[in-house]
């Protein structure tokens, strides 16, 4: 079984957290509450849930959804492709996409929430 890891962006405090727990609705497998350090359960709507892609960059840093990755002089954003049910790298300022495995030759340099200036 593959390992599942998450982190969450708190939309209110504007901070990234490693969740202590995520509670799912057993009827439809949709998350409905998140617990982060220093707080009890909060509604999932307060957070942006970001899943680990299963890949790490060339420095061994785990790559999550919405991370920004630099490969050579290009910057890519990690996105989820619903149609193909896979993560992809989308080049900033372009619609060019490439396979997520290319991340192993690049570096995670931030994410769209904390490094919006790179994302523009």
Coordinates of N, CA, C and O in Angstrom, one line a residue:
X1 N 0.8 -1.2 0.0 CA 0.0 0.0 0.0 C 0.9 1.2 0.0 O 1.9 1.3 0.7
X2 N 0.5 2.2 -0.8 CA 1.3 3.4 -0.8 C 1.0 4.3 0.4 O 0.0 4.3 0.9
X3 N 2.1 5.1 0.8 CA 2.0 5.9 1.9 C 1.2 7.2 1.6 O 1.4 7.8 0.5
X4 N 0.3 7.6 2.4 CA -0.5 8.8 2.3 C 0.0 9.9 3.3 O 0.1 9.6 4.5
X5 N 0.4 11.0 2.8 CA 0.8 12.1 3.7 C 0.1 13.4 3.2 O -0.2 13.6 2.0
X6 N -0.3 14.2 4.2 CA -1.0 15.5 3.9 C -0.3 16.6 4.6 O 0.4 16.4 5.6
X7 N -0.6 17.8 4.1 CA -0.3 19.0 4.9 C -1.5 19.9 4.6 O -2.2 19.6 3.6
X8 N -1.7 20.9 5.4 CA -2.9 21.7 5.2 C -2.5 23.2 5.3 O -1.7 23.6 6.1
X9 N -3.1 24.0 4.4 CA -3.0 25.4 4.4 C -4.2 26.0 5.1 O -5.3 25.8 4.7
X10 N -3.9 26.7 6.3 CA -5.0 27.3 7.0 C -5.3 28.6 6.4 O -4.5 29.5 6.3
X11 N -6.5 28.7 5.8 CA -7.0 29.9 5.0 C -7.2 31.1 5.9 O -7.1 32.2 5.5
X12 N -7.4 30.9 7.2 CA -7.6 32.0 8.2 C -6.3 32.5 8.7 O -6.1 33.7 8.6
X13 N -5.5 31.7 9.2 CA -4.2 32.1 9.8 C -3.1 32.3 8.8 O -2.0 32.9 9.1
X14 N -3.4 31.8 7.6 CA -2.4 31.9 6.4 C -1.1 31.2 6.8 O 0.0 31.7 6.6
X15 N -1.2 30.0 7.4 CA -0.1 29.2 7.8 C -0.2 27.7 7.3 O -1.3 27.2 7.2
X16 N 0.9 27.1 7.0 CA 1.0 25.7 6.6 C 1.2 24.8 7.9 O 2.0 25.2 8.8
X17 N 0.4 23.7 8.0 CA 0.5 22.8 9.1 C 0.6 21.4 8.6 O 0.1 21.1 7.5
X18 N 1.2 20.5 9.4 CA 1.1 19.1 9.2 C -0.1 18.7 10.1 O -0.1 18.9 11.3
X19 N -1.2 18.2 9.5 CA -2.3 17.8 10.3 C -2.0 16.7 11.3 O -1.3 15.8 11.0
X20 N -2.6 16.8 12.5 CA -2.5 15.7 13.5 C -3.5 14.6 13.1 O -3.2 13.4 13.3
X21 N -4.6 15.0 12.5 CA -5.6 14.0 12.1 C -6.6 14.7 11.1 O -6.8 15.9 11.1
X22 N -7.1 13.8 10.2 CA -8.1 14.3 9.3 C -9.3 13.3 9.5 O -9.1 12.1 9.4
X23 N -10.5 13.8 9.7 CA -11.7 13.0 9.8 C -12.5 12.9 8.5 O -12.7 14.0 7.9
X24 N -12.8 11.7 8.1 CA -13.6 11.5 6.9 C -15.0 11.1 7.2 O -15.2 10.3 8.1
X25 N -15.9 11.5 6.3 CA -17.3 11.0 6.4 C -17.3 9.6 5.9 O -16.9 9.3 4.7
X26 N -17.7 8.6 6.7 CA -17.7 7.2 6.3 C -18.6 6.9 5.1 O -18.4 5.9 4.5
X27 N -19.6 7.7 4.9 CA -20.6 7.4 3.8 C -20.1 7.7 2.4 O -20.3 7.0 1.5
X28 N -19.3 8.8 2.3 CA -18.8 9.2 1.0 C -17.3 9.5 0.9 O -16.8 10.0 -0.1
X29 N -16.6 9.1 2.0 CA -15.1 9.2 2.0 C -14.6 10.6 1.7 O -13.5 10.8 1.2
X30 N -15.3 11.6 2.1 CA -14.9 13.0 1.9 C -14.5 13.6 3.3 O -15.2 13.4 4.3
X31 N -13.3 14.3 3.3 CA -12.9 14.8 4.6 C -13.9 15.9 5.1 O -14.4 16.7 4.3
X32 N -14.1 16.0 6.4 CA -15.0 17.0 6.9 C -14.4 17.8 8.1 O -14.9 18.8 8.5
X33 N -13.3 17.3 8.7 CA -12.7 18.0 9.8 C -11.2 17.7 9.9 O -10.8 16.7 9.5
X34 N -10.5 18.7 10.4 CA -9.0 18.6 10.5 C -8.6 19.1 11.8 O -9.1 20.0 12.4
X35 N -7.6 18.4 12.4 CA -7.0 18.8 13.7 C -5.5 19.1 13.4 O -4.8 18.4 12.8
X36 N -5.1 20.4 13.8 CA -3.8 20.8 13.7 C -3.2 21.1 15.0 O -3.9 21.3 16.0
X37 N -1.9 21.2 15.1 CA -1.3 21.5 16.4 C -1.8 22.8 17.1 O -2.0 23.8 16.4
X38 N -2.2 22.7 18.4 CA -2.7 23.8 19.1 C -4.2 24.1 18.9 O -4.7 25.0 19.5
X39 N -4.9 23.3 18.1 CA -6.3 23.5 17.9 C -7.0 22.2 17.9 O -6.4 21.2 17.6
X40 N -8.3 22.2 18.3 CA -9.0 21.0 18.2 C -9.6 20.9 16.8 O -9.2 21.6 15.9
X41 N -10.6 20.0 16.6 CA -11.1 19.8 15.3 C -11.7 21.1 14.7 O -12.4 21.8 15.4
X42 N -11.4 21.3 13.4 CA -11.9 22.5 12.7 C -12.6 22.0 11.4 O -12.1 21.0 10.9
X43 N -13.6 22.7 10.9 CA -14.2 22.3 9.6 C -13.2 22.3 8.5 O -12.3 23.2 8.4
X44 N -13.3 21.3 7.6 CA -12.3 21.2 6.5 C -12.3 22.4 5.6 O -11.3 22.7 5.0
X45 N -13.4 23.1 5.5 CA -13.5 24.3 4.7 C -12.6 25.4 5.0 O -12.2 26.3 4.2
X46 N -12.1 25.3 6.3 CA -11.1 26.3 6.7 C -9.7 26.1 6.2 O -8.8 26.9 6.3
X47 N -9.5 24.9 5.6 CA -8.2 24.5 5.1 C -8.2 24.1 3.6 O -9.2 23.8 3.1
X48 N -7.0 24.2 3.1 CA -6.8 23.6 1.7 C -5.9 22.4 2.0 O -4.8 22.4 2.5
X49 N -6.5 21.2 1.7 CA -5.8 19.9 2.0 C -4.9 19.7 0.8 O -5.3 19.7 -0.4
X50 N -3.6 19.4 1.1 CA -2.6 19.1 0.0 C -2.0 17.8 0.3 O -1.4 17.5 1.3
X51 N -2.1 16.9 -0.8 CA -1.6 15.6 -0.6 C -0.2 15.4 -1.2 O 0.2 16.1 -2.2
X52 N 0.6 14.6 -0.6 CA 1.9 14.2 -1.1 C 1.8 13.5 -2.4 O 0.9 12.7 -2.6
X53 N 2.7 13.9 -3.3 CA 2.6 13.3 -4.7 C 3.2 11.9 -4.8 O 3.0 11.2 -5.7
X54 N 4.0 11.5 -3.7 CA 4.7 10.2 -3.8 C 6.1 10.4 -4.3 O 6.8 9.5 -4.4
X55 N 6.4 11.6 -4.7 CA 7.8 12.0 -5.2 C 8.5 12.9 -4.3 O 7.8 13.7 -3.6
X56 N 9.8 12.9 -4.4 CA 10.6 13.9 -3.7 C 11.5 14.5 -4.7 O 11.8 13.9 -5.8
X57 N 12.0 15.7 -4.4 CA 12.9 16.4 -5.4 C 14.3 15.9 -5.3 O 14.6 14.9 -4.5
X58 N 15.2 16.5 -6.0 CA 16.6 16.0 -6.1 C 17.3 16.1 -4.7 O 18.3 15.5 -4.5
X59 N 16.7 16.9 -3.8 CA 17.3 17.1 -2.4 C 16.6 16.2 -1.4 O 16.9 16.3 -0.2
X60 N 15.7 15.4 -1.8 CA 14.9 14.5 -0.9 C 13.8 15.2 -0.2 O 13.2 14.6 0.7
X61 N 13.4 16.4 -0.7 CA 12.2 17.1 -0.1 C 10.9 16.6 -0.7 O 10.8 16.5 -1.9
X62 N 10.0 16.2 0.1 CA 8.7 15.7 -0.3 C 8.0 16.8 -1.1 O 8.0 18.0 -0.8
X63 N 7.4 16.4 -2.2 CA 6.6 17.3 -3.1 C 5.1 17.1 -2.9 O 4.6 16.0 -3.0
X64 N 4.4 18.2 -2.6 CA 3.0 18.2 -2.4 C 2.3 18.9 -3.5 O 2.9 19.8 -4.2
X65 N 1.0 18.7 -3.6 CA 0.1 19.5 -4.5 C 0.4 21.0 -4.2 O 0.6 21.4 -3.0
X66 N 0.4 21.8 -5.2 CA 0.5 23.3 -5.1 C 1.9 23.7 -4.8 O 2.2 24.9 -4.7
X67 N 2.9 22.8 -4.8 CA 4.3 23.2 -4.6 C 4.8 23.7 -5.9 O 4.3 23.4 -7.0
X68 N 5.8 24.6 -5.8 CA 6.5 25.1 -7.0 C 7.9 24.5 -7.1 O 8.6 24.3 -6.1
X69 N 8.2 24.0 -8.3 CA 9.4 23.3 -8.5 C 10.2 23.9 -9.6 O 9.7 24.3 -10.6
X70 N 11.5 24.1 -9.3 CA 12.4 24.7 -10.4 C 13.2 23.5 -11.0 O 13.8 22.8 -10.3
X71 N 13.1 23.5 -12.3 CA 13.8 22.5 -13.1 C 14.6 23.3 -14.2 O 13.9 24.0 -15.0
X72 N 15.9 23.3 -14.1 CA 16.7 24.2 -14.9 C 16.3 25.7 -14.6 O 16.2 26.0 -13.4
X73 N 15.9 26.4 -15.6 CA 15.5 27.8 -15.3 C 14.0 28.0 -15.3 O 13.5 29.1 -15.1
X74 N 13.3 26.9 -15.4 CA 11.8 26.9 -15.5 C 11.2 26.6 -14.1 O 11.7 25.8 -13.4
X75 N 10.1 27.2 -13.9 CA 9.3 26.9 -12.6 C 8.0 26.3 -13.0 O 7.3 26.7 -13.9
X76 N 7.7 25.2 -12.3 CA 6.5 24.5 -12.5 C 5.6 24.4 -11.2 O 6.2 24.5 -10.1
X77 N 4.3 24.3 -11.4 CA 3.4 24.1 -10.2 C 2.9 22.7 -10.3 O 2.6 22.2 -11.4
X78 N 2.8 22.0 -9.2 CA 2.3 20.7 -9.1 C 0.8 20.7 -9.1 O 0.2 21.4 -8.2
X79 N 0.2 20.1 -10.0 CA -1.3 20.0 -10.1 C -1.8 18.6 -10.2 O -1.1 17.7 -10.5
X80 N -3.1 18.4 -9.9 CA -3.8 17.1 -10.0 C -4.5 17.2 -11.3 O -5.3 18.1 -11.5
X81 N -4.3 16.2 -12.2 CA -5.0 16.1 -13.4 C -6.2 15.1 -13.2 O -6.0 13.9 -13.1
X82 N -7.4 15.6 -13.1 CA -8.6 14.8 -12.8 C -8.8 13.8 -13.9 O -9.2 12.6 -13.6
X83 N -8.6 14.1 -15.2 CA -8.9 13.2 -16.3 C -8.0 12.0 -16.3 O -8.4 10.9 -16.4
X84 N -6.7 12.3 -16.0 CA -5.7 11.2 -16.0 C -5.5 10.6 -14.6 O -4.8 9.6 -14.5
X85 N -6.1 11.2 -13.6 CA -5.9 10.8 -12.2 C -4.5 10.6 -11.8 O -4.0 9.6 -11.3
X86 N -3.7 11.7 -12.1 CA -2.3 11.7 -11.7 C -1.8 13.1 -11.5 O -2.5 14.1 -11.9
X87 N -0.7 13.3 -10.8 CA -0.1 14.6 -10.6 C 0.7 14.9 -11.8 O 1.3 14.0 -12.4
X88 N 0.8 16.2 -12.1 CA 1.6 16.7 -13.2 C 2.3 18.0 -12.8 O 1.9 18.6 -11.8
X89 N 3.3 18.3 -13.6 CA 4.0 19.6 -13.4 C 3.5 20.5 -14.6 O 3.6 20.2 -15.7
X90 N 3.0 21.7 -14.2 CA 2.5 22.7 -15.2 C 3.5 23.9 -15.1 O 3.6 24.5 -14.1
X91 N 4.0 24.2 -16.3 CA 5.0 25.3 -16.4 C 4.3 26.6 -16.2 O 3.2 26.9 -16.7
X92 N 4.8 27.4 -15.3 CA 4.2 28.7 -15.0 C 4.2 29.6 -16.3 O 5.2 29.6 -17.0
X93 N 3.1 30.3 -16.5 CA 3.0 31.2 -17.7 C 2.8 30.4 -18.9 O 2.8 31.0 -20.0
X94 N 2.4 29.2 -18.9 CA 2.2 28.3 -20.1 C 1.2 27.2 -19.7 O 0.9 27.0 -18.5
X95 N 0.7 26.6 -20.7 CA -0.1 25.4 -20.5 C 0.6 24.1 -20.7 O 0.1 23.0 -20.6
X96 N 2.0 24.2 -20.8 CA 2.8 23.1 -21.0 C 2.8 22.3 -19.7 O 3.0 22.8 -18.6
X97 N 2.6 21.0 -19.8 CA 2.7 20.1 -18.7 C 3.6 18.9 -19.0 O 3.9 18.5 -20.1
X98 N 4.2 18.4 -17.9 CA 5.1 17.3 -18.0 C 4.8 16.3 -16.9 O 4.2 16.6 -15.9
X99 N 5.4 15.1 -17.0 CA 5.2 14.1 -16.0 C 5.8 14.4 -14.7 O 6.9 15.0 -14.6
X100 N 5.1 14.1 -13.6 CA 5.6 14.4 -12.3 C 6.9 13.8 -11.9 O 7.7 14.4 -11.1
X101 N 7.3 12.7 -12.6 CA 8.6 12.1 -12.3 C 9.8 13.0 -12.6 O 10.9 12.8 -12.1
X102 N 9.6 14.1 -13.4 CA 10.6 15.0 -13.7 C 11.1 15.8 -12.5 O 12.2 16.4 -12.5
X103 N 10.3 15.7 -11.5 CA 10.6 16.5 -10.2 C 11.9 16.0 -9.6 O 12.6 16.7 -8.9
X104 N 12.3 14.7 -9.9 CA 13.5 14.2 -9.3 C 14.8 14.9 -9.8 O 15.9 14.7 -9.2
X105 N 14.6 15.7 -10.9 CA 15.8 16.5 -11.4 C 15.6 18.0 -11.1 O 16.3 18.8 -11.7
X106 N 14.7 18.3 -10.2 CA 14.5 19.7 -9.8 C 14.4 19.9 -8.3 O 14.7 19.0 -7.6
X107 N 14.1 21.1 -7.9 CA 14.0 21.5 -6.5 C 12.7 22.1 -6.2 O 12.3 23.0 -6.9
X108 N 12.1 21.7 -5.1 CA 10.9 22.4 -4.5 C 11.4 23.7 -4.0 O 12.3 23.7 -3.1
X109 N 10.8 24.8 -4.5 CA 11.3 26.1 -4.1 C 10.2 26.9 -3.3 O 10.4 28.0 -2.9
X110 N 9.1 26.2 -3.0 CA 8.0 26.9 -2.3 C 6.7 26.3 -2.7 O 6.6 25.2 -3.2
X111 N 5.6 27.1 -2.4 CA 4.3 26.7 -2.8 C 3.5 27.9 -3.2 O 3.9 29.0 -2.9
X112 N 2.3 27.7 -3.8 CA 1.5 28.9 -4.3 C 0.9 29.7 -3.2 O 0.6 30.9 -3.4
X113 N 0.8 29.1 -2.0 CA 0.2 29.9 -0.9 C 1.2 30.8 -0.2 O 0.9 32.0 0.1
X114 N 2.4 30.3 0.1 CA 3.4 31.1 0.8 C 4.4 31.8 -0.1 O 5.1 32.7 0.3
X115 N 4.4 31.5 -1.4 CA 5.3 32.1 -2.3 C 4.6 32.5 -3.6 O 5.0 32.3 -4.7
X116 N 3.4 33.2 -3.4 CA 2.6 33.7 -4.5 C 3.4 34.6 -5.4 O 3.0 34.6 -6.6
X117 N 4.4 35.3 -5.0 CA 5.2 36.1 -5.9 C 5.9 35.3 -7.0 O 6.1 35.8 -8.1
X118 N 6.2 34.1 -6.7 CA 6.8 33.2 -7.7 C 5.8 32.7 -8.7 O 6.1 32.3 -9.8
X119 N 4.5 32.7 -8.2 CA 3.4 32.1 -9.0 C 2.8 33.0 -10.0 O 2.2 32.6 -10.9
X120 N 3.0 34.3 -9.8 CA 2.4 35.3 -10.7 C 2.9 35.2 -12.1 O 3.9 34.9 -12.5

